[in-house]
Coordinates of C-alpha atoms in Angstrom, one line a residue:
Chain T
M21 CA 34.4 -6.4 -1.7
P22 CA 30.8 -7.7 -1.7
F23 CA 28.2 -5.8 -3.7
S24 CA 26.8 -2.6 -2.3
L25 CA 23.7 -0.8 -3.5
H26 CA 25.8 2.4 -3.6
E27 CA 27.5 0.9 -6.8
L28 CA 24.3 1.2 -8.8
E29 CA 24.1 4.2 -11.2
H30 CA 20.3 3.9 -10.9
P31 CA 18.6 2.6 -7.7
I32 CA 16.6 0.1 -9.7
V33 CA 16.5 -3.6 -9.3
Q34 CA 14.9 -5.9 -11.8
A35 CA 12.6 -8.4 -9.9
P36 CA 13.8 -12.0 -10.5
M37 CA 10.4 -13.2 -11.7
G38 CA 10.7 -17.0 -11.6
G39 CA 8.6 -18.9 -14.1
G40 CA 10.0 -17.6 -17.4
A41 CA 9.5 -13.8 -17.3
S42 CA 13.1 -12.9 -16.7
T43 CA 15.8 -13.8 -19.2
P44 CA 19.6 -13.5 -19.2
A45 CA 19.1 -10.8 -21.9
L46 CA 16.8 -8.8 -19.7
A47 CA 19.2 -9.1 -16.6
A48 CA 22.2 -8.1 -18.7
A49 CA 20.3 -5.1 -20.2
V50 CA 19.2 -3.9 -16.8
S51 CA 22.7 -4.3 -15.3
E52 CA 24.5 -2.7 -18.3
A53 CA 22.1 0.2 -18.0
G54 CA 23.1 0.9 -14.5
G55 CA 20.5 -1.0 -12.5
L56 CA 20.7 -4.5 -11.1
G57 CA 19.5 -7.3 -13.3
F58 CA 18.4 -10.6 -11.9
L59 CA 18.1 -14.2 -12.9
A60 CA 15.6 -16.6 -11.3
A61 CA 16.9 -20.0 -10.2
G62 CA 13.6 -21.4 -9.1
Y63 CA 11.9 -24.1 -11.2
K64 CA 15.1 -24.6 -13.2
T65 CA 17.6 -27.4 -13.1
V66 CA 21.1 -26.7 -11.8
D67 CA 22.4 -27.1 -15.3
Q68 CA 19.9 -24.5 -16.6
V69 CA 20.9 -22.1 -13.9
E70 CA 24.6 -22.6 -14.7
R71 CA 24.0 -21.9 -18.4
E72 CA 22.0 -18.7 -17.6
L73 CA 24.8 -17.5 -15.4
A74 CA 27.3 -18.0 -18.2
E75 CA 24.9 -16.3 -20.6
V76 CA 24.3 -13.2 -18.5
R77 CA 28.1 -12.8 -17.9
S78 CA 29.0 -13.1 -21.5
A79 CA 26.4 -10.4 -22.4
M80 CA 28.0 -7.9 -20.0
S81 CA 31.2 -6.1 -19.4
A82 CA 33.4 -7.7 -16.8
G83 CA 32.7 -6.7 -13.2
V84 CA 29.1 -5.5 -13.9
P85 CA 27.0 -6.8 -11.0
Y86 CA 23.9 -9.0 -11.3
G87 CA 21.8 -11.1 -9.0
L88 CA 20.3 -14.5 -8.8
N89 CA 17.1 -15.4 -6.9
L90 CA 17.0 -18.7 -5.1
F91 CA 14.0 -20.3 -3.4
A92 CA 14.8 -20.7 0.3
P93 CA 15.5 -24.1 1.8
P94 CA 12.2 -26.0 1.9
G95 CA 10.6 -26.7 5.2
H96 CA 9.6 -30.1 6.3
G97 CA 5.9 -29.9 5.9
T98 CA 3.5 -30.9 8.7
G99 CA 4.3 -34.6 8.2
K100 CA 7.9 -34.6 9.4
A101 CA 7.3 -36.2 12.8
E102 CA 5.0 -38.9 11.3
V103 CA 7.5 -39.8 8.5
S104 CA 10.5 -40.0 11.0
S105 CA 8.5 -42.1 13.4
Y106 CA 7.5 -44.5 10.6
A107 CA 11.1 -44.7 9.4
D108 CA 12.3 -45.4 13.0
S109 CA 9.8 -48.3 13.3
L110 CA 11.4 -49.9 10.2
R111 CA 15.0 -49.3 11.1
T112 CA 15.8 -52.5 13.1
D113 CA 14.3 -54.7 10.4
A114 CA 16.1 -52.7 7.7
Q115 CA 19.5 -53.1 9.5
A116 CA 18.8 -56.8 10.0
Q117 CA 18.3 -57.2 6.2
G118 CA 21.2 -54.9 5.3
V119 CA 18.9 -52.5 3.6
D120 CA 19.3 -48.7 3.6
L121 CA 16.2 -46.7 4.5
G122 CA 17.5 -43.7 2.7
D123 CA 16.9 -40.1 3.6
T124 CA 13.6 -38.3 3.5
R125 CA 13.6 -35.6 0.7
W126 CA 11.6 -32.4 1.1
D127 CA 13.0 -30.5 -1.8
D128 CA 12.2 -30.7 -5.6
D129 CA 14.1 -27.5 -6.5
G130 CA 17.7 -28.5 -6.0
Y131 CA 18.4 -26.1 -3.2
G132 CA 21.6 -27.6 -2.0
E133 CA 23.1 -28.0 -5.5
K134 CA 22.1 -24.4 -6.4
L135 CA 23.7 -23.1 -3.3
D136 CA 26.9 -25.0 -4.2
L137 CA 26.8 -23.5 -7.7
I138 CA 26.3 -19.9 -6.4
C139 CA 29.3 -20.3 -4.0
E140 CA 31.4 -21.7 -6.8
Q141 CA 30.5 -19.0 -9.3
R142 CA 30.7 -16.2 -6.8
V143 CA 27.4 -14.6 -7.8
P144 CA 27.4 -10.9 -6.7
V145 CA 23.9 -10.8 -5.2
V146 CA 21.7 -13.7 -4.1
S147 CA 18.2 -12.9 -3.1
L148 CA 16.0 -15.4 -1.3
T149 CA 12.3 -15.8 -1.5
F150 CA 10.0 -18.0 0.6
G151 CA 12.2 -18.0 3.6
C152 CA 15.7 -17.3 5.1
P153 CA 18.6 -19.8 4.9
A154 CA 20.2 -20.9 8.1
P155 CA 22.9 -18.6 9.5
F156 CA 25.7 -21.0 8.5
E157 CA 24.4 -20.9 4.9
V158 CA 24.2 -17.1 4.9
S159 CA 27.8 -17.0 6.1
R160 CA 28.9 -19.5 3.5
L161 CA 27.3 -17.3 0.7
Q162 CA 28.9 -14.2 2.2
S163 CA 32.3 -15.9 2.5
S164 CA 32.2 -16.8 -1.2
G165 CA 31.6 -13.2 -2.1
S166 CA 27.8 -12.9 -2.4
A167 CA 25.6 -10.2 -0.8
V168 CA 22.6 -12.0 0.7
W169 CA 19.1 -10.4 0.4
V170 CA 16.0 -11.9 2.0
T171 CA 12.5 -11.1 0.8
V172 CA 10.0 -10.2 3.5
T173 CA 6.3 -9.4 3.6
T174 CA 5.8 -8.8 7.3
V175 CA 7.5 -7.1 10.2
G176 CA 8.0 -10.5 11.9
E177 CA 9.9 -11.9 8.8
A178 CA 12.0 -8.7 8.6
S179 CA 13.0 -9.1 12.3
A180 CA 13.8 -12.7 11.9
A181 CA 15.8 -12.4 8.7
S182 CA 19.6 -12.6 8.8
A183 CA 20.8 -10.8 5.7
D184 CA 22.8 -8.0 4.1
A185 CA 19.6 -6.4 2.9
L186 CA 15.9 -6.9 2.9
V187 CA 13.6 -6.9 -0.1
V188 CA 10.4 -5.5 1.5
Q189 CA 7.5 -6.7 -0.7
G190 CA 4.1 -5.0 -0.3
V191 CA 0.8 -6.7 -1.0
E192 CA 0.7 -4.9 -4.4
A193 CA 3.4 -7.2 -5.8
G194 CA 2.5 -8.6 -9.2
G195 CA 4.1 -12.0 -8.9
H196 CA 3.9 -14.5 -6.1
R197 CA 4.4 -13.1 -2.6
G198 CA 7.9 -14.0 -1.4
G199 CA 7.3 -14.3 2.3
F200 CA 8.3 -17.1 4.6
D201 CA 4.9 -18.6 5.0
D202 CA 3.3 -19.1 1.7
A203 CA 0.0 -19.9 3.3
H204 CA -0.1 -16.6 5.3
P205 CA 1.9 -13.9 3.5
G206 CA 1.7 -10.3 4.8
D207 CA -1.2 -8.3 3.5
V208 CA 0.1 -4.8 4.1
G209 CA 0.6 -2.2 1.4
L210 CA 4.2 -1.3 0.5
L211 CA 4.3 2.2 2.0
A212 CA 2.8 1.1 5.3
L213 CA 5.1 -2.0 5.4
L214 CA 8.2 0.1 4.8
Q215 CA 7.4 2.3 7.7
L216 CA 6.6 -0.7 10.0
V217 CA 9.8 -2.5 9.0
Q218 CA 11.9 0.5 9.4
A219 CA 10.6 0.9 13.0
A220 CA 11.5 -2.8 13.7
V221 CA 15.0 -3.3 12.2
D222 CA 18.4 -1.6 12.4
D223 CA 18.6 1.8 10.7
G224 CA 21.7 0.7 8.8
L225 CA 20.1 -2.4 7.1
P226 CA 19.6 -1.6 3.4
I227 CA 16.0 -2.0 2.2
I228 CA 14.9 -2.7 -1.4
A229 CA 11.2 -1.8 -1.9
A230 CA 9.0 -3.9 -4.1
G231 CA 5.3 -4.1 -5.0
G232 CA 3.3 -2.0 -7.4
L233 CA 6.1 0.4 -8.5
M234 CA 5.3 1.4 -12.0
T235 CA 6.4 5.0 -12.3
G236 CA 9.2 7.4 -11.6
R237 CA 7.1 8.9 -8.9
G238 CA 6.6 5.6 -7.3
I239 CA 10.3 5.0 -7.2
A240 CA 10.9 8.5 -5.9
A241 CA 8.4 7.7 -3.1
V242 CA 10.1 4.6 -1.8
L243 CA 13.5 6.3 -1.9
A244 CA 12.1 9.3 0.0
C245 CA 10.8 6.7 2.5
G246 CA 14.3 5.5 3.1
A247 CA 14.6 2.5 0.7
M248 CA 18.0 2.3 -1.1
A249 CA 16.4 0.9 -4.3
A250 CA 13.2 0.0 -5.9
Q251 CA 12.6 -3.5 -7.3
L252 CA 10.3 -3.6 -10.4
G253 CA 9.0 -6.7 -12.0
T254 CA 6.0 -6.1 -14.2
L255 CA 7.5 -3.0 -15.9
H256 CA 10.6 -5.0 -16.8
A257 CA 8.6 -7.9 -18.0
L258 CA 6.8 -5.6 -20.4
S259 CA 10.1 -4.5 -21.9
R260 CA 11.4 -5.9 -25.2
S261 CA 14.0 -8.0 -23.3
G262 CA 11.5 -9.5 -21.0
N263 CA 9.1 -12.4 -21.7
G264 CA 6.3 -9.9 -21.3
A265 CA 3.4 -11.7 -22.8
R266 CA 4.0 -14.7 -20.5
S267 CA 4.5 -12.7 -17.4
T268 CA 2.1 -9.8 -17.0
G269 CA -1.2 -11.6 -16.8
H270 CA -2.2 -14.5 -14.8
D271 CA -0.7 -17.2 -16.9
E272 CA 2.7 -17.3 -15.1
P273 CA 3.4 -20.5 -13.3
R274 CA 3.1 -19.8 -9.6
R275 CA 4.6 -21.5 -6.6
S276 CA 2.4 -19.2 -4.5
T277 CA -1.3 -19.6 -4.2
H278 CA -1.7 -15.9 -3.9
C279 CA -2.7 -13.9 -7.0
A280 CA -1.2 -10.8 -8.3
H281 CA -3.2 -7.7 -7.4
P282 CA -5.7 -7.5 -10.3
S283 CA -6.4 -3.8 -10.0
V284 CA -2.8 -2.9 -10.3
H285 CA -1.5 -5.5 -12.8
G286 CA -4.6 -6.9 -14.5
P287 CA -5.7 -6.3 -18.1
D288 CA -7.8 -3.3 -17.0
S289 CA -4.8 -1.6 -15.5
P290 CA -3.8 1.7 -17.1
W291 CA -0.3 0.5 -17.4
H292 CA -1.4 -1.8 -20.2
R293 CA -2.6 1.1 -22.1
Q294 CA 0.5 3.2 -21.8
P295 CA 3.7 3.0 -23.7
V296 CA 6.5 1.3 -21.8
P297 CA 10.2 1.7 -22.1
S298 CA 11.4 -0.8 -24.7
R299 CA 14.9 -1.1 -23.5
P300 CA 17.0 0.5 -20.7
R301 CA 19.4 3.2 -21.7
R302 CA 23.0 2.0 -21.9
R303 CA 25.8 3.7 -20.0
A304 CA 28.1 5.8 -22.1
Chain D
M6 CA -9.7 33.6 -2.7
P7 CA -10.5 29.9 -2.0
F8 CA -8.1 27.9 0.1
S9 CA -5.0 26.5 -1.6
L10 CA -2.8 23.8 -0.2
H11 CA 0.1 26.1 -1.0
E12 CA -1.0 28.2 2.0
L13 CA 0.0 25.5 4.4
E14 CA 3.3 25.9 6.3
H15 CA 3.4 22.1 6.7
P16 CA 1.8 19.8 4.1
I17 CA -0.1 18.0 6.7
V18 CA -3.9 17.6 6.9
Q19 CA -5.5 16.2 10.1
A20 CA -8.0 13.5 9.0
P21 CA -11.6 14.5 10.0
M22 CA -12.3 11.2 12.0
G23 CA -16.0 11.2 12.5
G24 CA -17.3 9.5 15.6
G25 CA -15.6 11.5 18.3
A26 CA -11.9 11.3 17.6
S27 CA -11.5 14.8 16.3
T28 CA -12.3 17.8 18.4
P29 CA -12.3 21.6 17.9
A30 CA -9.2 21.8 20.1
L31 CA -7.4 19.3 17.9
A32 CA -8.4 21.0 14.7
A33 CA -7.4 24.4 16.0
A34 CA -4.0 23.1 17.3
V35 CA -3.2 21.5 13.9
S36 CA -4.2 24.6 11.9
E37 CA -2.4 27.0 14.3
A38 CA 0.7 24.8 13.9
G39 CA 0.7 25.3 10.2
G40 CA -1.2 22.2 9.0
L41 CA -4.9 21.9 8.2
G42 CA -7.2 20.9 11.1
F43 CA -10.5 19.3 10.4
L44 CA -13.9 18.9 12.1
A45 CA -16.2 16.0 11.3
A46 CA -19.9 16.9 10.7
G47 CA -21.0 13.3 10.3
Y48 CA -23.2 11.7 13.1
K49 CA -23.8 15.2 14.6
T50 CA -26.8 17.5 14.6
V51 CA -26.6 20.7 12.7
D52 CA -26.6 22.6 16.0
Q53 CA -23.6 20.6 17.2
V54 CA -21.7 21.3 14.0
E55 CA -22.5 25.0 14.3
R56 CA -21.2 25.1 17.9
E57 CA -18.0 23.2 16.9
L58 CA -17.4 25.7 14.0
A59 CA -17.7 28.6 16.4
E60 CA -15.4 26.8 18.9
V61 CA -12.6 26.1 16.3
R62 CA -12.7 29.7 15.1
S63 CA -12.6 31.2 18.5
A64 CA -9.5 29.0 19.3
M65 CA -7.6 30.3 16.3
S66 CA -6.2 33.5 14.9
A67 CA -8.5 35.2 12.3
G68 CA -8.0 33.9 8.8
V69 CA -6.3 30.6 9.7
P70 CA -7.8 27.9 7.5
Y71 CA -9.6 24.8 8.7
G72 CA -11.8 22.1 7.2
L73 CA -15.1 20.3 7.8
N74 CA -15.9 16.8 6.6
L75 CA -19.4 16.1 5.4
F76 CA -20.9 12.7 4.6
A77 CA -21.9 12.9 0.9
P78 CA -25.6 13.0 0.0
P79 CA -27.1 9.6 0.7
G80 CA -28.2 7.3 -2.1
H81 CA -31.6 5.8 -2.3
G82 CA -30.8 2.3 -1.4
T83 CA -32.0 -0.6 -3.3
G84 CA -35.7 -0.2 -2.3
K85 CA -36.4 3.1 -4.0
A86 CA -38.5 1.6 -6.8
E87 CA -40.5 -0.5 -4.4
V88 CA -41.2 2.3 -2.0
S89 CA -42.2 4.7 -4.8
S90 CA -44.5 2.1 -6.4
Y91 CA -46.1 1.4 -3.0
A92 CA -46.7 5.1 -2.4
D93 CA -48.2 5.5 -5.9
S94 CA -50.6 2.8 -5.2
L95 CA -51.9 4.8 -2.1
R96 CA -52.0 8.2 -3.8
T97 CA -55.6 8.2 -5.1
D98 CA -57.0 7.0 -1.8
A99 CA -54.8 9.5 0.1
Q100 CA -56.0 12.4 -2.1
A101 CA -59.7 11.3 -1.7
Q102 CA -59.2 11.5 2.1
G103 CA -57.2 14.8 2.0
V104 CA -54.2 13.0 3.5
D105 CA -50.6 13.9 2.7
L106 CA -48.4 10.9 1.9
G107 CA -45.3 12.8 2.8
D108 CA -41.9 12.5 1.2
T109 CA -39.6 9.4 1.5
R110 CA -36.6 10.3 3.5
W111 CA -33.2 8.5 2.8
D112 CA -31.0 10.7 5.0
D113 CA -30.6 10.6 8.8
D114 CA -27.5 12.9 8.9
G115 CA -29.0 16.2 7.9
Y116 CA -27.1 16.6 4.7
G117 CA -29.1 19.4 3.3
E118 CA -29.1 21.5 6.5
K119 CA -25.4 21.0 6.9
L120 CA -24.8 22.1 3.4
D121 CA -26.7 25.3 4.1
L122 CA -24.7 25.9 7.2
I123 CA -21.4 25.4 5.4
C124 CA -22.4 27.9 2.7
E125 CA -23.6 30.4 5.3
Q126 CA -20.5 30.1 7.4
R127 CA -18.1 30.0 4.4
V128 CA -16.0 27.1 5.7
P129 CA -12.6 27.3 4.0
V130 CA -12.4 23.6 3.1
V131 CA -15.1 21.0 2.8
S132 CA -14.1 17.4 2.3
L133 CA -16.7 14.8 1.3
T134 CA -16.6 11.1 2.2
F135 CA -18.9 8.3 0.9
G136 CA -19.6 10.0 -2.4
C137 CA -19.5 13.2 -4.5
P138 CA -22.2 15.9 -4.4
A139 CA -24.1 16.8 -7.5
P140 CA -22.2 19.4 -9.7
F141 CA -24.7 22.2 -8.7
E142 CA -24.0 21.5 -5.0
V143 CA -20.2 21.6 -5.7
S144 CA -20.7 24.9 -7.5
R145 CA -22.8 26.3 -4.6
L146 CA -20.1 25.4 -2.1
Q147 CA -17.4 26.9 -4.3
S148 CA -19.4 30.1 -4.8
S149 CA -19.8 30.5 -1.1
G150 CA -16.0 30.3 -0.8
S151 CA -15.3 26.7 0.1
A152 CA -12.7 24.5 -1.6
V153 CA -14.3 21.1 -2.2
W154 CA -12.3 17.9 -1.7
V155 CA -13.7 14.5 -2.5
T156 CA -12.4 11.3 -0.9
V157 CA -11.7 8.4 -3.3
T158 CA -10.5 4.9 -2.9
T159 CA -10.5 3.7 -6.6
V160 CA -9.5 5.1 -10.0
G161 CA -13.1 5.0 -11.0
E162 CA -14.1 7.3 -8.2
A163 CA -11.2 9.6 -8.9
S164 CA -12.2 9.9 -12.5
A165 CA -15.9 10.5 -11.6
A166 CA -15.2 13.1 -8.8
S167 CA -15.9 16.8 -9.5
A168 CA -13.7 18.6 -7.0
D169 CA -11.0 21.1 -6.3
A170 CA -8.8 18.3 -4.9
L171 CA -8.9 14.5 -4.3
V172 CA -8.2 12.8 -1.0
V173 CA -6.8 9.5 -2.2
Q174 CA -7.3 7.0 0.5
G175 CA -5.3 3.7 0.4
V176 CA -6.5 0.5 1.9
E177 CA -4.3 1.0 4.9
A178 CA -6.5 3.8 6.3
G179 CA -7.3 3.4 9.9
G180 CA -10.8 4.7 10.0
H181 CA -13.7 3.8 7.8
R182 CA -13.0 3.8 4.1
G183 CA -14.4 7.0 2.5
G184 CA -15.2 5.6 -1.0
F185 CA -18.4 6.1 -2.9
D186 CA -19.6 2.5 -2.5
D187 CA -19.4 1.5 1.1
A188 CA -20.0 -2.1 0.2
H189 CA -17.2 -2.3 -2.3
P190 CA -14.5 0.2 -1.3
G191 CA -11.1 0.1 -3.2
D192 CA -8.6 -2.4 -1.9
V193 CA -5.4 -1.0 -3.3
G194 CA -2.5 0.2 -1.1
L195 CA -1.8 3.9 -1.0
L196 CA 1.4 4.0 -3.1
A197 CA -0.1 1.9 -5.9
L198 CA -3.4 3.9 -5.8
L199 CA -1.5 7.2 -6.0
Q200 CA 0.2 6.1 -9.2
L201 CA -3.0 4.7 -10.7
V202 CA -5.0 7.9 -9.9
Q203 CA -2.2 10.1 -11.2
A204 CA -2.3 8.2 -14.5
A205 CA -6.1 8.7 -14.7
V206 CA -6.7 12.4 -13.7
D207 CA -5.5 15.8 -14.8
D208 CA -1.9 16.6 -13.8
G209 CA -3.0 19.8 -12.1
L210 CA -5.6 18.3 -9.8
P211 CA -4.2 18.5 -6.2
I212 CA -4.0 15.2 -4.4
I213 CA -4.0 14.7 -0.6
A214 CA -2.7 11.2 0.3
A215 CA -4.2 9.2 3.1
G216 CA -3.8 5.8 4.6
G217 CA -1.1 4.3 6.9
L218 CA 1.0 7.4 7.1
M219 CA 2.7 7.4 10.5
T220 CA 6.2 8.8 10.0
G221 CA 8.0 11.7 8.5
R222 CA 9.4 9.2 5.9
G223 CA 5.9 8.1 5.0
I224 CA 4.9 11.8 4.5
A225 CA 8.1 12.4 2.4
A226 CA 7.2 9.4 0.3
V227 CA 3.7 10.6 -0.8
L228 CA 5.1 14.1 -1.4
A229 CA 7.8 12.6 -3.6
C230 CA 5.1 10.7 -5.4
G231 CA 3.4 14.0 -6.3
A232 CA 0.8 14.4 -3.5
M233 CA 0.5 18.0 -2.3
A234 CA -0.2 17.0 1.3
A235 CA -0.5 14.0 3.6
Q236 CA -3.7 13.3 5.6
L237 CA -3.0 11.7 9.0
G238 CA -5.7 10.4 11.4
T239 CA -4.4 7.9 13.8
L240 CA -1.3 9.9 14.7
H241 CA -3.4 13.0 15.5
A242 CA -5.9 11.0 17.4
L243 CA -3.1 9.8 19.7
S244 CA -2.0 13.4 20.4
R245 CA -3.1 15.2 23.6
S246 CA -5.6 17.3 21.8
G247 CA -7.3 14.2 20.2
N248 CA -9.7 11.9 21.8
G249 CA -7.1 9.2 21.3
A250 CA -8.3 6.4 23.6
R251 CA -11.6 6.4 21.8
S252 CA -10.3 6.5 18.3
T253 CA -7.3 4.3 17.8
G254 CA -8.7 0.9 18.5
H255 CA -11.9 -0.7 17.2
D256 CA -14.3 1.0 19.5
E257 CA -14.9 3.9 17.3
P258 CA -18.4 4.1 15.9
R259 CA -18.2 3.3 12.2
R260 CA -20.6 4.0 9.4
S261 CA -18.5 1.7 7.3
T262 CA -18.5 -2.0 7.7
H263 CA -14.8 -2.2 6.8
C264 CA -12.4 -2.4 9.7
A265 CA -9.2 -0.6 10.1
H266 CA -6.1 -2.4 9.0
P267 CA -5.2 -4.3 12.1
S268 CA -1.5 -4.9 11.3
V269 CA -1.0 -1.1 10.9
H270 CA -3.3 0.3 13.5
G271 CA -4.0 -2.5 15.9
P272 CA -2.7 -2.9 19.5
D273 CA 0.2 -4.9 18.3
S274 CA 1.4 -2.1 15.9
P275 CA 4.8 -0.7 16.8
W276 CA 3.2 2.8 16.8
H277 CA 1.5 2.0 20.1
R278 CA 4.9 1.3 21.7
Q279 CA 6.5 4.5 20.5
P280 CA 6.3 8.0 21.9
V281 CA 4.0 10.3 19.9
P282 CA 4.0 14.0 19.6
S283 CA 1.9 15.4 22.4
R284 CA 1.1 18.7 20.7
P285 CA 2.0 20.3 17.4
R286 CA 4.5 23.1 17.5
R287 CA 3.0 26.5 17.3
R288 CA 4.1 29.0 14.7
A289 CA 6.3 31.8 16.1

């Protein structure tokens, strides 16, 4: 049986936080406490991801679910036609010389290898940011036992996504925006975006709400709005298991060019003056 | 007894919508249906406001509460010192000639006269946009029987406001932003702003949430987040009692330079393709 959000004791997902903020210890602590912990595959080698998967599993009881975030397959940039055309112009000469032109590479994050690893290791939940895999890749992940979540920041992305669940990320999100078009991410606040997405997609499609959720009241709000869970990054990064100091300010490495919302997450935010939970409560 | 939000059968406030979108018929329909209808005093003469107050009362049962929105006392612009200094330089000559220099006027919206009218007519709820009145004016309104609400778009405004309740307006709001500084209104989404304001003000201070609320789920969300009511503008403007056609696009006269959020309220919004309630249900 693939993972269902109904399995969670607490409707709380730890945001993956690529770039060092999330750790296997944090993911395991959250999952063991009844939420859903997440690892981030982005920026890491396939070997690193494999080690972290082993680490998170060894830190948890058997069968406790967890997730892994994967950067979506890279696009081909605006130069695809030009590069192909140039390669074509060389092909006859290359064949005459018995030389292989090779394949054009557009990916520096090992997407294909990571996908193979996920399928091999049967990761319970795979969330995608920066795009949606092709339907045959979604099917392949599902067949190997993974629930596939896609991160969306606009109604258009939500409508286009083929997934088991949508992570709906409002403009308040503290990390990079996870939308399909990094140059033009959605700019709508979470609560408005939830209502807009709900009007556009099937009622039965589970939604995980993300962006600016820092309190129990905020979590209650998105659940009342129909989300099945709340995804929290900054608050988890501030916990003892998270790499908080590296992740809550603006020092985090970013694939996105879009900054965190300074008035929610910046050093003047009231959250930085409040005590934060040091460690999730463990299940009895 | 001054008005309390607990009196409402439905925790729904009709946004005042200055500029023609709100009408006495709409305000009366909302209040009679168990919400709180609002008139807008801004842009109108004192006589017009007095007529509308008479009209809304004559359309409702005695004792049914309603509200009136008032633009806050105007500031003095950046030229106050220059104007005063210039007037001072003329004063000796003017006195020698027996000529009165007059007073510098910074208000073209009859703030003082409207305040007198509100006190005289004992309007149940007065909401302010674009600033907060001086404490003695708030006390005067309260003494004459009005509950005083102040619209805020930032944590700083919320902390500075002296009021019986705060209208917390997220960046998604469809009309002009109602913050204290029209040039620099808050840019935080409603759900994040609610959490930030709640962390900054007294727990007992009632909050009315505004901005991008278009569904029952959206209303449920802000109530779950601790707001006592939801303030809705666009949805009411689209109703049969509202001047919808004039108010939902970008043709509405605006005191603010800040546009409505196009992806929530614009012509491509899914709300414009959905049936809207034609008239609130009346109480039995």
